Amino acid sequence: MAQSQQSVLAEGVQALQRIFSPRIWFAVGACAMFLASGYRAAAQAWATFPSTSVNSSSPSQPVTITIQTPGTLASIEVLTQGAPGLDFTSSGVNGCLMGTSYLPGNTCTIGVSFFPKYPGLRLGAVVLLDSGNHVLASQNLSGVGNGSLSIMIPGVINTIAGDGCLSDGFCAGAGNVPATEIALREPLGEATDGAGNLYISDSGNNRIRKVNSAGNIATIAGSEVPGFAGDGGQAVTAQINGPSAITIDGTGNVFFADTGNNAIREINVKNGIISTVAGTLGSAGYSGNGIPATSALLSAPQGIAFDPNGNLYIADTGNHRIRKVDSAGPLRTSLASALRVIPEMEVLHSQRNYLSLGPWPLQTTAAFILPISAIAVSEESIRRLQLLQALQATELGATPAMAPSR
């Protein structure tokens, strides 16, 4: 490795240490996709819960919901990643009264408890529905579960989706059939919801797939023909183009990077409608800071993440930038000065196409670095990450660059 490359890697590690502190690090990952609410029509502050030990309950907390659509309240859902009865549950006083007619701007309050099943950031939502299952209002929820991470041990690998064929035209299988009997082509993203459903970005087939808990697969967006039509209609009849990163929000909505269309899109779980939340479908470029995100231009985005306040971060891959859409909608470039490792990643990309930040390489063409949850890592673990960098560099025949001990 040339001296300039050593300096870049060393400065990158030091920059991360300075930014995130020497003793508390946050989880960093190439596939770090955060969950957030898809009902973004009215920007509201998220209801946050105090950090709570895993398998322990926080005190009931009142959550105020602002009505977004007029109607008569028929049911209330308290969800975690689209599923009831998990980390967030109804408790205490319920001031949202069944049978009451509400107008936009009206508010009501419901008590919610936080009982994290797993460590890290947990996201959910309170959703108010009318008798036709139409959403009257929703309120995002977030909380952090404190506890040790699970330890992966060697196990048995099995195929749960895909039959090895590239398209349904070559192999039988379409519709709601066993996932192992249907063609996938270059899947680039996956995520699960609270009910155990698996969502897949079937990139080469220009589809978003869903594998239910019974193991059956169905297409929920797109067809084999790439395109950008369909916003405002049913996602299953819409066109998408080479989707990649995918995530599920607290209500169960599906967000994905429509990479070939230079946009970020959402599938509403309640009505199946697809919409664009950032970028201009079918148009690549760099513009739009400080204006509504749907009027901006992106270039082949391949990573998305939400923070606990509903801000959306985008790996604007073709533009070599990280973009931020705040919860009210405007788009701006973010992190370039505060997170120095971002431009340094670009330098390494031009030289080796990856930057190692641990036992896995981060593909700089498809991922970005973001502090995402309160998973504490000791300074000793930081040094272990640096050692892994050195080992990987040595395997490549390069001289490792190590950041100095603090």
Phi, psi and omega in degrees: 000131181294160183301322180297323178293320177301316182297318180299314181295316180297316180294325179297315179296315179297321180297318178298319180296318180294319185291314189261003179083154186286342187243341177238116176249159175252153180300137179231134181203152180290334181249031182283101181242114183272155183263140179207165185288141178271347178276088190251014184299320178242116182289120180230149174296140179285146174276114184254144180249151180293153176305133187225139179298144178302138181065025171233157184251139173279161174299152177300137183235131178289132179242121180268130182245132178260126182293135181251331182228134182294147177164180181255127185290126179242333180203156179234131177243131172248113195239154167233114184052040176085358183242142179276162170073025180250246186286326181247131181221154178288139178200159176073211187285138175241106179263003176266103193268128177299142179083356179274137177271130182241151175245156178305134182097339173295155178230155171211166187232139176228143177279136181226138174249152180245120181229083186294131177273337184221159178285160177100184182289129180240132183238145179207195181198150166257127183236128176258131185234152172268186185293340178267012180066024175272142183282122173271325182194158172213153178223125180288148178233146174211148177199162181244127174269126179264130179169169180286151177284151174293150179255122178284133177238156180304137181218197181259132180263139178222153174275128179247349177204142180097145181241011179090350178271162184266338179203161180293341179293336181262334182228144179292153175128113177203158179080209185273081183233169177306135186297335180278001180245018182232152184279133167242150180225112179052056177297131186242353180207150176208154177200155177241152175259181184293339181271000178091007175285143179253130178248138186230133169275101179275078194300311183293337178259004176055048182221158165250127183248155176230125175253117182279178185294343177273356178091008179268146184245146176214152175276130178248351176200140171087174177217182180291341182273119180289150179176185182227020180277161168117350180304135180090354178242190181292131183298328185293339178254002181279169175249139174227173187215102175060056181295151179230259185302144182215146177208159180245133182272183183295336179270346181105001178291152183255122173251139177211153174277112176273077195302313181293341178259003176059045184208163170249129184234162183229139172250118181284122185292334184282323185235357177075010182276139179258144179211161177262133180251345176201142180091169178246116186305127175082359182237123178261149177163187176229108176194168168109008179298130176085007178238170178308136186299330181284354175258358184273171176245135173241170178225105176049056179296140183227010177209142177220150176201147176248147172264175184296346180259008176089005175284137183257126176255137185235130170278096181279077195303311183293339178262000178056043182218159167257126180251154181230129172252115180285170188294348177264351172120327183296153180251139175209158175283137186224160170075352187298324181267323184286323184251086189296340182293341182296304177297330179294326175299322181297320179299314180294326179301319182290342184255319185226352176074011174202160171228123181271123176242021181165208183285359177232149174276141173266116179286112186289347176278346188228004187214164175217163184262132181210130173290124193237337179201161186278068175256108186285137176230132184285167177298328177299322179292327176300315180295327177295320176299318179295322179296319178297322175301315182297318180296318181293319178298320180297320179298331179274003179080022183249163176273120183292149174245122184247137174286147181292151176292151181266000000 
